[in-house]
PDB file of C-alpha atoms in Angstrom:
ATOM      1  CA  MET T 209      75.911 263.165 190.335  1.00 71.00           C
ATOM      2  CA  SER T 210      73.584 266.254 189.719  1.00 78.00           C
ATOM      3  CA  TYR T 211      74.437 269.717 188.454  1.00 93.00           C
ATOM      4  CA  VAL T 212      72.670 273.072 187.888  1.00 96.00           C
ATOM      5  CA  LEU T 213      73.137 275.449 184.880  1.00 97.00           C
ATOM      6  CA  GLY T 214      73.497 279.396 185.118  1.00 97.00           C
ATOM      7  CA  ILE T 215      72.939 281.425 182.094  1.00 96.00           C
ATOM      8  CA  ASP T 216      73.797 285.076 181.575  1.00 95.00           C
ATOM      9  CA  GLY T 217      72.285 286.200 178.219  1.00 91.00           C
ATOM     10  CA  GLY T 218      72.718 289.451 176.929  1.00 84.00           C
ATOM     11  CA  GLY T 219      72.910 291.533 173.686  1.00 79.00           C
ATOM     12  CA  SER T 220      76.561 290.780 172.686  1.00 82.00           C
ATOM     13  CA  LYS T 221      77.356 287.235 174.348  1.00 90.00           C
ATOM     14  CA  THR T 222      75.841 284.418 176.276  1.00 94.00           C
ATOM     15  CA  VAL T 223      77.851 282.641 179.252  1.00 96.00           C
ATOM     16  CA  CYS T 224      76.860 279.433 180.858  1.00 97.00           C
ATOM     17  CA  VAL T 225      78.426 278.035 183.962  1.00 97.00           C
ATOM     18  CA  LEU T 226      77.917 274.273 185.055  1.00 96.00           C
ATOM     19  CA  MET T 227      77.843 274.191 188.959  1.00 95.00           C
ATOM     20  CA  ASP T 228      77.557 271.056 191.409  1.00 93.00           C
ATOM     21  CA  ASP T 229      75.889 271.574 194.896  1.00 89.00           C
ATOM     22  CA  SER T 230      78.985 272.776 196.606  1.00 91.00           C
ATOM     23  CA  CYS T 231      78.950 276.009 194.319  1.00 91.00           C
ATOM     24  CA  GLN T 232      81.896 274.653 192.320  1.00 94.00           C
ATOM     25  CA  VAL T 233      81.979 275.718 188.816  1.00 95.00           C
ATOM     26  CA  LEU T 234      83.030 272.569 186.645  1.00 94.00           C
ATOM     27  CA  GLY T 235      82.609 274.206 183.251  1.00 95.00           C
ATOM     28  CA  ARG T 236      82.038 277.457 181.656  1.00 97.00           C
ATOM     29  CA  GLY T 237      81.151 278.408 178.059  1.00 96.00           C
ATOM     30  CA  GLU T 238      80.327 281.250 175.987  1.00 96.00           C
ATOM     31  CA  ALA T 239      78.479 281.816 172.850  1.00 95.00           C
ATOM     32  CA  GLY T 240      76.728 284.898 170.748  1.00 92.00           C
ATOM     33  CA  PRO T 241      74.096 287.025 171.750  1.00 89.00           C
ATOM     34  CA  SER T 242      70.838 285.652 173.364  1.00 88.00           C
ATOM     35  CA  ASN T 243      68.491 288.843 173.630  1.00 83.00           C
ATOM     36  CA  TYR T 244      65.578 287.317 171.979  1.00 80.00           C
ATOM     37  CA  GLN T 245      63.989 290.863 171.536  1.00 77.00           C
ATOM     38  CA  SER T 246      66.542 291.776 169.350  1.00 78.00           C
ATOM     39  CA  ILE T 247      67.687 288.795 167.456  1.00 83.00           C
ATOM     40  CA  GLY T 248      64.739 286.495 167.512  1.00 85.00           C
ATOM     41  CA  MET T 249      63.783 283.248 169.458  1.00 84.00           C
ATOM     42  CA  GLU T 250      65.797 280.754 167.240  1.00 88.00           C
ATOM     43  CA  ALA T 251      68.951 282.655 167.025  1.00 90.00           C
ATOM     44  CA  SER T 252      68.725 283.191 170.933  1.00 89.00           C
ATOM     45  CA  LEU T 253      67.907 279.555 171.559  1.00 90.00           C
ATOM     46  CA  GLN T 254      70.999 278.435 169.235  1.00 92.00           C
ATOM     47  CA  SER T 255      73.053 280.511 171.263  1.00 93.00           C
ATOM     48  CA  ILE T 256      72.188 279.147 174.788  1.00 93.00           C
ATOM     49  CA  GLN T 257      72.294 275.550 173.502  1.00 93.00           C
ATOM     50  CA  SER T 258      76.053 276.658 172.345  1.00 94.00           C
ATOM     51  CA  ALA T 259      76.958 277.840 175.918  1.00 95.00           C
ATOM     52  CA  ILE T 260      75.574 274.974 177.481  1.00 93.00           C
ATOM     53  CA  HIS T 261      77.163 272.556 175.201  1.00 92.00           C
ATOM     54  CA  ASN T 262      80.353 274.536 175.586  1.00 94.00           C
ATOM     55  CA  ALA T 263      80.219 274.536 179.076  1.00 94.00           C
ATOM     56  CA  VAL T 264      79.397 270.793 179.707  1.00 91.00           C
ATOM     57  CA  GLU T 265      82.578 269.995 176.987  1.00 90.00           C
ATOM     58  CA  ALA T 266      84.683 272.097 179.483  1.00 92.00           C
ATOM     59  CA  ALA T 267      83.831 270.165 182.416  1.00 90.00           C
ATOM     60  CA  ILE T 268      85.115 267.085 180.959  1.00 79.00           C
ATOM     61  CA  ILE T 269      82.548 264.696 182.631  1.00 78.00           C
ATOM     62  CA  THR T 270      82.410 261.132 181.115  1.00 72.00           C
ATOM     63  CA  ASN T 271      79.046 260.243 181.910  1.00 78.00           C
ATOM     64  CA  THR T 272      75.798 261.914 181.203  1.00 81.00           C
ATOM     65  CA  VAL T 273      75.005 265.083 183.032  1.00 86.00           C
ATOM     66  CA  ASN T 274      72.109 265.105 185.026  1.00 89.00           C
ATOM     67  CA  ILE T 275      70.420 269.187 185.230  1.00 92.00           C
ATOM     68  CA  ASP T 276      68.382 269.589 188.189  1.00 94.00           C
ATOM     69  CA  ALA T 277      67.947 273.123 188.031  1.00 95.00           C
ATOM     70  CA  ILE T 278      68.318 276.190 185.599  1.00 96.00           C
ATOM     71  CA  CYS T 279      68.341 279.689 186.007  1.00 96.00           C
ATOM     72  CA  LEU T 280      68.439 282.059 183.032  1.00 95.00           C
ATOM     73  CA  GLY T 281      69.318 285.763 183.663  1.00 93.00           C
ATOM     74  CA  LEU T 282      68.286 287.620 180.185  1.00 88.00           C
ATOM     75  CA  ALA T 283      68.672 291.170 179.309  1.00 79.00           C
ATOM     76  CA  GLY T 284      65.468 292.839 178.882  1.00 75.00           C
ATOM     77  CA  VAL T 285      63.138 290.062 180.807  1.00 81.00           C
ATOM     78  CA  GLY T 286      61.221 291.625 183.397  1.00 72.00           C
ATOM     79  CA  ARG T 287      57.355 291.496 182.449  1.00 79.00           C
ATOM     80  CA  ALA T 288      55.248 288.427 182.976  1.00 82.00           C
ATOM     81  CA  ALA T 289      55.020 288.240 179.195  1.00 85.00           C
ATOM     82  CA  ASP T 290      58.356 287.930 178.672  1.00 84.00           C
ATOM     83  CA  ILE T 291      59.043 285.054 181.145  1.00 88.00           C
ATOM     84  CA  GLU T 292      56.257 282.939 179.449  1.00 87.00           C
ATOM     85  CA  VAL T 293      58.275 283.234 176.105  1.00 86.00           C
ATOM     86  CA  VAL T 294      61.679 282.192 177.877  1.00 88.00           C
ATOM     87  CA  LYS T 295      59.660 279.245 179.193  1.00 89.00           C
ATOM     88  CA  GLY T 296      58.954 277.876 175.917  1.00 88.00           C
ATOM     89  CA  LEU T 297      62.495 278.709 175.104  1.00 88.00           C
ATOM     90  CA  VAL T 298      63.405 276.282 178.171  1.00 89.00           C
ATOM     91  CA  LYS T 299      61.146 273.662 176.784  1.00 88.00           C
ATOM     92  CA  GLU T 300      62.810 273.676 173.401  1.00 88.00           C
ATOM     93  CA  LEU T 301      66.275 273.381 175.249  1.00 86.00           C
ATOM     94  CA  GLN T 302      65.153 270.190 176.741  1.00 86.00           C
ATOM     95  CA  ASN T 303      64.424 268.693 173.197  1.00 83.00           C
ATOM     96  CA  ASP T 304      68.437 268.727 172.867  1.00 72.00           C
ATOM     97  CA  LYS T 305      69.572 265.659 174.686  1.00 63.00           C
ATOM     98  CA  LEU T 306      73.247 265.678 173.746  1.00 67.00           C
ATOM     99  CA  SER T 307      74.866 264.498 176.872  1.00 76.00           C
ATOM    100  CA  ILE T 308      72.562 266.007 179.111  1.00 85.00           C
ATOM    101  CA  ASN T 309      69.530 264.301 181.057  1.00 88.00           C
ATOM    102  CA  TRP T 310      66.952 267.149 181.984  1.00 89.00           C
ATOM    103  CA  ALA T 311      65.330 266.680 185.156  1.00 89.00           C
ATOM    104  CA  LEU T 312      63.552 270.107 185.194  1.00 89.00           C
ATOM    105  CA  HIS T 313      60.245 270.607 186.537  1.00 89.00           C
ATOM    106  CA  SER T 314      58.546 274.175 187.069  1.00 87.00           C
ATOM    107  CA  ALA T 315      59.713 274.931 190.431  1.00 91.00           C
ATOM    108  CA  ASN T 316      63.405 274.471 189.388  1.00 93.00           C
ATOM    109  CA  ILE T 317      63.181 276.661 186.516  1.00 94.00           C
ATOM    110  CA  ARG T 318      64.152 280.491 187.380  1.00 94.00           C
ATOM    111  CA  ILE T 319      64.017 283.121 184.749  1.00 94.00           C
ATOM    112  CA  CYS T 320      64.913 286.719 186.000  1.00 92.00           C
ATOM    113  CA  ASN T 321      66.359 289.804 184.467  1.00 88.00           C
ATOM    114  CA  ASP T 322      70.139 290.017 184.028  1.00 90.00           C
ATOM    115  CA  ALA T 323      70.030 292.896 186.977  1.00 92.00           C
ATOM    116  CA  LEU T 324      69.351 290.051 189.490  1.00 94.00           C
ATOM    117  CA  ILE T 325      72.174 287.762 188.596  1.00 96.00           C
ATOM    118  CA  ALA T 326      74.706 290.705 188.419  1.00 96.00           C
ATOM    119  CA  LEU T 327      73.621 291.392 191.903  1.00 97.00           C
ATOM    120  CA  VAL T 328      73.989 287.923 193.199  1.00 97.00           C
ATOM    121  CA  GLY T 329      77.279 287.105 191.276  1.00 97.00           C
ATOM    122  CA  GLY T 330      78.664 290.256 192.137  1.00 97.00           C
ATOM    123  CA  ILE T 331      78.103 290.021 196.028  1.00 97.00           C
ATOM    124  CA  GLY T 332      78.026 286.095 196.370  1.00 95.00           C
ATOM    125  CA  GLN T 333      74.292 286.492 197.757  1.00 93.00           C
ATOM    126  CA  PRO T 334      70.706 287.974 196.919  1.00 94.00           C
ATOM    127  CA  VAL T 335      70.735 290.968 199.153  1.00 96.00           C
ATOM    128  CA  GLY T 336      72.068 294.297 198.534  1.00 97.00           C
ATOM    129  CA  LEU T 337      72.434 296.640 195.388  1.00 98.00           C
ATOM    130  CA  VAL T 338      74.076 296.483 191.931  1.00 97.00           C
ATOM    131  CA  VAL T 339      74.916 299.546 190.258  1.00 98.00           C
ATOM    132  CA  ALA T 340      75.474 299.193 186.602  1.00 95.00           C
ATOM    133  CA  ALA T 341      76.915 301.935 184.724  1.00 95.00           C
ATOM    134  CA  GLY T 342      78.080 300.536 181.113  1.00 92.00           C
ATOM    135  CA  THR T 343      76.726 301.651 177.765  1.00 90.00           C
ATOM    136  CA  GLY T 344      73.731 302.233 179.960  1.00 90.00           C
ATOM    137  CA  SER T 345      72.756 302.402 183.618  1.00 93.00           C
ATOM    138  CA  ILE T 346      70.599 300.792 185.837  1.00 93.00           C
ATOM    139  CA  VAL T 347      70.403 300.507 189.803  1.00 97.00           C
ATOM    140  CA  PHE T 348      68.612 297.143 191.267  1.00 96.00           C
ATOM    141  CA  GLY T 349      68.345 296.127 194.848  1.00 97.00           C
ATOM    142  CA  ARG T 350      66.798 293.114 196.855  1.00 96.00           C
ATOM    143  CA  ASN T 351      66.451 292.861 200.631  1.00 96.00           C
ATOM    144  CA  HIS T 352      66.401 289.860 202.994  1.00 95.00           C
ATOM    145  CA  GLN T 353      62.400 289.955 202.612  1.00 95.00           C
ATOM    146  CA  GLY T 354      62.927 289.177 198.873  1.00 93.00           C
ATOM    147  CA  ASP T 355      61.486 292.991 198.025  1.00 96.00           C
ATOM    148  CA  THR T 356      62.912 294.327 194.837  1.00 94.00           C
ATOM    149  CA  LYS T 357      63.523 297.797 193.551  1.00 95.00           C
ATOM    150  CA  ARG T 358      64.800 299.503 190.256  1.00 94.00           C
ATOM    151  CA  VAL T 359      65.599 302.818 189.162  1.00 95.00           C
ATOM    152  CA  GLY T 360      66.517 303.562 185.933  1.00 93.00           C
ATOM    153  CA  GLY T 361      67.278 301.477 182.971  1.00 87.00           C
ATOM    154  CA  TRP T 362      64.825 303.516 180.904  1.00 87.00           C
ATOM    155  CA  GLY T 363      67.377 303.559 177.486  1.00 85.00           C
ATOM    156  CA  TYR T 364      69.520 306.195 176.343  1.00 88.00           C
ATOM    157  CA  ILE T 365      66.693 308.627 175.076  1.00 90.00           C
ATOM    158  CA  LEU T 366      64.484 308.344 178.191  1.00 92.00           C
ATOM    159  CA  GLY T 367      67.169 307.689 180.817  1.00 88.00           C
ATOM    160  CA  ASP T 368      70.659 306.073 181.673  1.00 93.00           C
ATOM    161  CA  GLU T 369      71.943 308.984 183.739  1.00 96.00           C
ATOM    162  CA  GLY T 370      75.782 308.179 184.645  1.00 97.00           C
ATOM    163  CA  SER T 371      76.255 306.031 181.696  1.00 96.00           C
ATOM    164  CA  ALA T 372      78.950 305.738 179.256  1.00 96.00           C
ATOM    165  CA  TYR T 373      76.563 307.049 176.579  1.00 96.00           C
ATOM    166  CA  LYS T 374      75.370 310.159 178.775  1.00 97.00           C
ATOM    167  CA  ILE T 375      79.227 310.911 179.450  1.00 98.00           C
ATOM    168  CA  ALA T 376      80.096 310.774 175.837  1.00 97.00           C
ATOM    169  CA  ILE T 377      77.389 312.918 174.610  1.00 97.00           C
ATOM    170  CA  ALA T 378      77.947 315.502 177.404  1.00 98.00           C
ATOM    171  CA  GLY T 379      81.645 315.577 176.242  1.00 97.00           C
ATOM    172  CA  MET T 380      80.925 316.327 172.700  1.00 97.00           C
ATOM    173  CA  ASN T 381      78.387 318.738 173.570  1.00 96.00           C
ATOM    174  CA  ALA T 382      81.065 320.741 175.851  1.00 97.00           C
ATOM    175  CA  ALA T 383      83.533 320.522 173.113  1.00 97.00           C
ATOM    176  CA  LEU T 384      81.326 322.258 170.964  1.00 96.00           C
ATOM    177  CA  LYS T 385      80.208 324.850 173.031  1.00 96.00           C
ATOM    178  CA  SER T 386      83.794 325.435 173.598  1.00 95.00           C
ATOM    179  CA  TYR T 387      84.384 325.735 170.137  1.00 95.00           C
ATOM    180  CA  ASP T 388      81.318 328.029 169.782  1.00 95.00           C
ATOM    181  CA  GLY T 389      82.463 330.235 172.492  1.00 94.00           C
ATOM    182  CA  ARG T 390      79.610 329.650 174.707  1.00 94.00           C
ATOM    183  CA  GLU T 391      81.380 327.865 177.395  1.00 91.00           C
ATOM    184  CA  ILE T 392      84.797 327.761 179.052  1.00 93.00           C
ATOM    185  CA  SER T 393      87.892 326.323 177.094  1.00 93.00           C
ATOM    186  CA  THR T 394      88.461 322.737 177.598  1.00 96.00           C
ATOM    187  CA  SER T 395      90.644 320.071 176.312  1.00 96.00           C
ATOM    188  CA  LEU T 396      87.998 318.053 175.266  1.00 97.00           C
ATOM    189  CA  LEU T 397      87.785 319.891 171.666  1.00 95.00           C
ATOM    190  CA  GLU T 398      91.294 318.487 170.994  1.00 96.00           C
ATOM    191  CA  TYR T 399      90.942 315.305 172.386  1.00 97.00           C
ATOM    192  CA  PHE T 400      88.002 314.360 170.418  1.00 97.00           C
ATOM    193  CA  LYS T 401      89.814 315.709 167.258  1.00 95.00           C
ATOM    194  CA  GLN T 402      92.752 313.552 167.846  1.00 95.00           C
ATOM    195  CA  HIS T 403      90.997 310.470 168.799  1.00 95.00           C
ATOM    196  CA  LEU T 404      88.518 310.463 165.804  1.00 94.00           C
ATOM    197  CA  ASP T 405      91.236 311.918 163.443  1.00 93.00           C
ATOM    198  CA  LEU T 406      89.474 315.257 162.665  1.00 94.00           C
ATOM    199  CA  GLU T 407      90.632 317.982 161.007  1.00 93.00           C
ATOM    200  CA  SER T 408      88.033 319.977 162.625  1.00 93.00           C
ATOM    201  CA  ILE T 409      85.573 319.674 165.688  1.00 94.00           C
ATOM    202  CA  GLU T 410      83.074 320.294 163.001  1.00 93.00           C
ATOM    203  CA  ASP T 411      83.673 316.949 161.520  1.00 92.00           C
ATOM    204  CA  LEU T 412      81.825 315.473 164.406  1.00 92.00           C
ATOM    205  CA  ILE T 413      78.484 316.468 162.306  1.00 91.00           C
ATOM    206  CA  GLU T 414      79.875 313.778 159.744  1.00 90.00           C
ATOM    207  CA  VAL T 415      80.885 310.874 162.502  1.00 89.00           C
ATOM    208  CA  VAL T 416      77.692 311.123 164.395  1.00 89.00           C
ATOM    209  CA  TYR T 417      75.027 311.592 161.940  1.00 89.00           C
ATOM    210  CA  ARG T 418      76.241 310.938 158.539  1.00 83.00           C
ATOM    211  CA  ARG T 419      77.857 307.673 159.636  1.00 85.00           C
ATOM    212  CA  GLU T 420      74.711 306.580 161.479  1.00 82.00           C
ATOM    213  CA  TRP T 421      76.644 306.074 164.779  1.00 88.00           C
ATOM    214  CA  GLY T 422      74.358 304.228 167.354  1.00 88.00           C
ATOM    215  CA  VAL T 423      74.623 304.093 170.868  1.00 89.00           C
ATOM    216  CA  LYS T 424      77.526 301.922 171.332  1.00 89.00           C
ATOM    217  CA  GLN T 425      79.817 303.767 169.003  1.00 93.00           C
ATOM    218  CA  ILE T 426      78.739 306.775 171.016  1.00 94.00           C
ATOM    219  CA  ALA T 427      79.439 305.264 174.383  1.00 94.00           C
ATOM    220  CA  ALA T 428      82.844 304.019 173.346  1.00 95.00           C
ATOM    221  CA  LEU T 429      83.896 307.843 173.505  1.00 96.00           C
ATOM    222  CA  ALA T 430      83.258 307.804 177.112  1.00 97.00           C
ATOM    223  CA  PRO T 431      87.067 307.094 177.903  1.00 97.00           C
ATOM    224  CA  ILE T 432      87.851 310.274 176.159  1.00 97.00           C
ATOM    225  CA  VAL T 433      86.021 312.480 179.013  1.00 98.00           C
ATOM    226  CA  ASP T 434      87.394 310.337 181.575  1.00 98.00           C
ATOM    227  CA  PHE T 435      91.264 310.923 180.297  1.00 97.00           C
ATOM    228  CA  ALA T 436      90.399 314.274 180.206  1.00 98.00           C
ATOM    229  CA  ALA T 437      89.008 314.601 183.740  1.00 98.00           C
ATOM    230  CA  ALA T 438      92.174 312.679 185.091  1.00 97.00           C
ATOM    231  CA  SER T 439      94.334 314.985 183.500  1.00 97.00           C
ATOM    232  CA  GLY T 440      92.908 317.754 185.265  1.00 97.00           C
ATOM    233  CA  ASP T 441      90.281 319.321 182.778  1.00 97.00           C
ATOM    234  CA  ILE T 442      87.722 321.098 184.663  1.00 97.00           C
ATOM    235  CA  VAL T 443      85.103 320.820 182.328  1.00 97.00           C
ATOM    236  CA  ALA T 444      85.443 316.957 181.883  1.00 98.00           C
ATOM    237  CA  ASN T 445      85.758 316.747 185.523  1.00 98.00           C
ATOM    238  CA  MET T 446      82.273 318.553 186.056  1.00 98.00           C
ATOM    239  CA  ILE T 447      80.477 316.067 183.611  1.00 98.00           C
ATOM    240  CA  ILE T 448      82.124 313.230 185.808  1.00 98.00           C
ATOM    241  CA  ASP T 449      80.915 314.795 188.916  1.00 98.00           C
ATOM    242  CA  ASP T 450      77.369 315.180 187.407  1.00 98.00           C
ATOM    243  CA  ALA T 451      77.494 311.511 186.491  1.00 98.00           C
ATOM    244  CA  VAL T 452      78.327 310.610 190.029  1.00 98.00           C
ATOM    245  CA  LYS T 453      75.635 312.773 191.353  1.00 98.00           C
ATOM    246  CA  GLU T 454      73.006 310.934 189.109  1.00 98.00           C
ATOM    247  CA  LEU T 455      74.389 307.626 190.109  1.00 98.00           C
ATOM    248  CA  VAL T 456      74.273 308.479 193.770  1.00 98.00           C
ATOM    249  CA  LYS T 457      70.760 309.617 193.671  1.00 98.00           C
ATOM    250  CA  ALA T 458      69.583 306.405 191.809  1.00 98.00           C
ATOM    251  CA  THR T 459      71.280 304.508 194.286  1.00 98.00           C
ATOM    252  CA  SER T 460      69.906 306.467 197.235  1.00 97.00           C
ATOM    253  CA  THR T 461      66.303 305.908 195.832  1.00 98.00           C
ATOM    254  CA  VAL T 462      66.826 302.338 195.794  1.00 98.00           C
ATOM    255  CA  ILE T 463      68.454 301.971 199.611  1.00 97.00           C
ATOM    256  CA  ASP T 464      65.695 304.100 200.999  1.00 97.00           C
ATOM    257  CA  ALA T 465      63.072 301.988 199.419  1.00 97.00           C
ATOM    258  CA  LEU T 466      64.435 298.897 200.724  1.00 97.00           C
ATOM    259  CA  PHE T 467      66.666 299.393 203.764  1.00 96.00           C
ATOM    260  CA  SER T 468      67.172 301.583 206.611  1.00 92.00           C
ATOM    261  CA  VAL T 469      69.624 304.475 206.804  1.00 87.00           C
ATOM    262  CA  ASP T 470      71.993 302.485 209.042  1.00 88.00           C
ATOM    263  CA  SER T 471      71.843 299.069 207.378  1.00 90.00           C
ATOM    264  CA  ALA T 472      74.949 297.355 206.673  1.00 93.00           C
ATOM    265  CA  LEU T 473      74.953 296.327 202.821  1.00 95.00           C
ATOM    266  CA  GLU T 474      77.221 295.900 200.004  1.00 97.00           C
ATOM    267  CA  ILE T 475      76.857 297.642 196.719  1.00 98.00           C
ATOM    268  CA  VAL T 476      78.331 296.006 193.744  1.00 98.00           C
ATOM    269  CA  THR T 477      79.348 298.370 190.874  1.00 98.00           C
ATOM    270  CA  THR T 478      79.387 296.560 187.380  1.00 95.00           C
ATOM    271  CA  GLY T 479      80.111 298.321 183.909  1.00 93.00           C
ATOM    272  CA  SER T 480      82.741 299.921 181.968  1.00 94.00           C
ATOM    273  CA  VAL T 481      82.386 303.325 183.651  1.00 96.00           C
ATOM    274  CA  TRP T 482      83.835 302.310 186.607  1.00 97.00           C
ATOM    275  CA  ARG T 483      86.815 301.239 185.203  1.00 94.00           C
ATOM    276  CA  GLY T 484      88.101 304.880 184.603  1.00 91.00           C
ATOM    277  CA  ARG T 485      91.073 306.755 185.254  1.00 95.00           C
ATOM    278  CA  CYS T 486      89.518 309.484 186.993  1.00 96.00           C
ATOM    279  CA  ASN T 487      88.613 307.720 189.841  1.00 96.00           C
ATOM    280  CA  ILE T 488      84.789 307.946 189.452  1.00 97.00           C
ATOM    281  CA  HIS T 489      84.297 304.559 191.541  1.00 97.00           C
ATOM    282  CA  GLU T 490      86.181 306.617 194.555  1.00 97.00           C
ATOM    283  CA  ARG T 491      84.136 309.282 194.054  1.00 97.00           C
ATOM    284  CA  PHE T 492      81.000 307.430 194.054  1.00 98.00           C
ATOM    285  CA  ALA T 493      81.767 305.719 196.935  1.00 97.00           C
ATOM    286  CA  ALA T 494      83.053 308.649 199.155  1.00 97.00           C
ATOM    287  CA  SER T 495      79.652 310.684 198.094  1.00 97.00           C
ATOM    288  CA  LEU T 496      77.423 307.483 199.139  1.00 96.00           C
ATOM    289  CA  VAL T 497      79.261 306.927 202.443  1.00 95.00           C
ATOM    290  CA  LYS T 498      78.499 310.350 203.585  1.00 95.00           C
ATOM    291  CA  LYS T 499      74.669 309.489 203.270  1.00 94.00           C
ATOM    292  CA  PHE T 500      74.880 305.818 204.180  1.00 95.00           C
ATOM    293  CA  PRO T 501      77.839 305.283 206.377  1.00 94.00           C
ATOM    294  CA  GLU T 502      77.273 301.700 206.805  1.00 95.00           C
ATOM    295  CA  VAL T 503      77.543 300.512 202.987  1.00 96.00           C
ATOM    296  CA  LYS T 504      80.583 299.388 201.316  1.00 97.00           C
ATOM    297  CA  VAL T 505      80.952 299.637 197.576  1.00 97.00           C
ATOM    298  CA  ILE T 506      82.464 296.881 196.106  1.00 97.00           C
ATOM    299  CA  PHE T 507      83.817 295.384 192.404  1.00 97.00           C
ATOM    300  CA  PRO T 508      82.070 292.070 191.322  1.00 97.00           C
ATOM    301  CA  ARG T 509      83.421 289.026 193.380  1.00 96.00           C
ATOM    302  CA  TYR T 510      81.967 286.831 190.703  1.00 96.00           C
ATOM    303  CA  GLU T 511      80.655 287.003 187.250  1.00 96.00           C
ATOM    304  CA  PRO T 512      76.711 287.048 186.503  1.00 96.00           C
ATOM    305  CA  ALA T 513      76.615 283.574 185.329  1.00 97.00           C
ATOM    306  CA  TYR T 514      77.604 282.365 188.437  1.00 97.00           C
ATOM    307  CA  GLY T 515      75.058 284.654 190.129  1.00 97.00           C
ATOM    308  CA  ALA T 516      72.487 282.492 187.949  1.00 97.00           C
ATOM    309  CA  GLY T 517      73.981 279.290 189.103  1.00 97.00           C
ATOM    310  CA  LEU T 518      73.615 280.232 192.823  1.00 96.00           C
ATOM    311  CA  LEU T 519      69.878 281.088 191.912  1.00 96.00           C
ATOM    312  CA  ALA T 520      69.312 277.914 190.291  1.00 96.00           C
ATOM    313  CA  LEU T 521      70.763 275.720 193.385  1.00 95.00           C
ATOM    314  CA  GLN T 522      68.613 277.828 195.503  1.00 92.00           C
ATOM    315  CA  THR T 523      65.490 276.305 193.944  1.00 92.00           C
ATOM    316  CA  THR T 524      66.818 272.956 194.772  1.00 89.00           C
ATOM    317  CA  GLN T 525      67.292 273.592 198.289  1.00 82.00           C
ATOM    318  CA  ASN T 526      63.592 274.801 198.714  1.00 67.00           C
TER     319      ASN T 526
END
């Protein structure tokens, strides 16, 4: 029997699913990060190999597994040069024949960015939009004609509006302005002090600068703003509202580029920001539906690796 592999490779982990032609997942495996641009090709290859082996072992298939197609959705892969690099990685994968019979050719190897597999996995088909708001943010869409549009994804310095990082930065900024007396009082000041065990909010300088906190550590503070907003803090709610406006603007731009205003389409939301207590998901959906009454905002039906598996299966049907 023939199978396909769907791979979701990111900066923190790699997930692989082994699927048959009925779209059933027979095995799933995880391994370490596989963003080759940050960890290098050798480490990326090892993570992908481990994820594949773990998926095959989980399937408990006694015979040699025949792989007829593969799709790799990898973070940071968008340019033609990136795709060529990953093609070389796939060639290296095929040198590893442990319990696998590779029957791949160029038409059955699909390499794409992680936004596409998040869209396909989240909705279950390759048409619609994905609005990702986690540490960073990006909106990606694809229509029935295969046209795509991306908005955002420019990183924490140049963009990432509506992301956990930007929400956290805005929260700390508001707390410090409140402390200075430049802005109205906010409970964010005390919440940051309690969460970080600070004697004074001035100690944020030591935490953020002297400990050399990175993007992920700062983004992890976004739930403080979310909690304050859910508790009724006016300033925190203004920050959340600003995040919603930015995400709606980005989403509207993609819809306008790919679909008509009255198109019935689904928009899948992924990332940590949407799991907050302050109803940011509901706020976003309500605001978007006012402009596009036929859209439906959903949480993911399946994981991105499953989306990669569906795209791999699609190559076998062409």
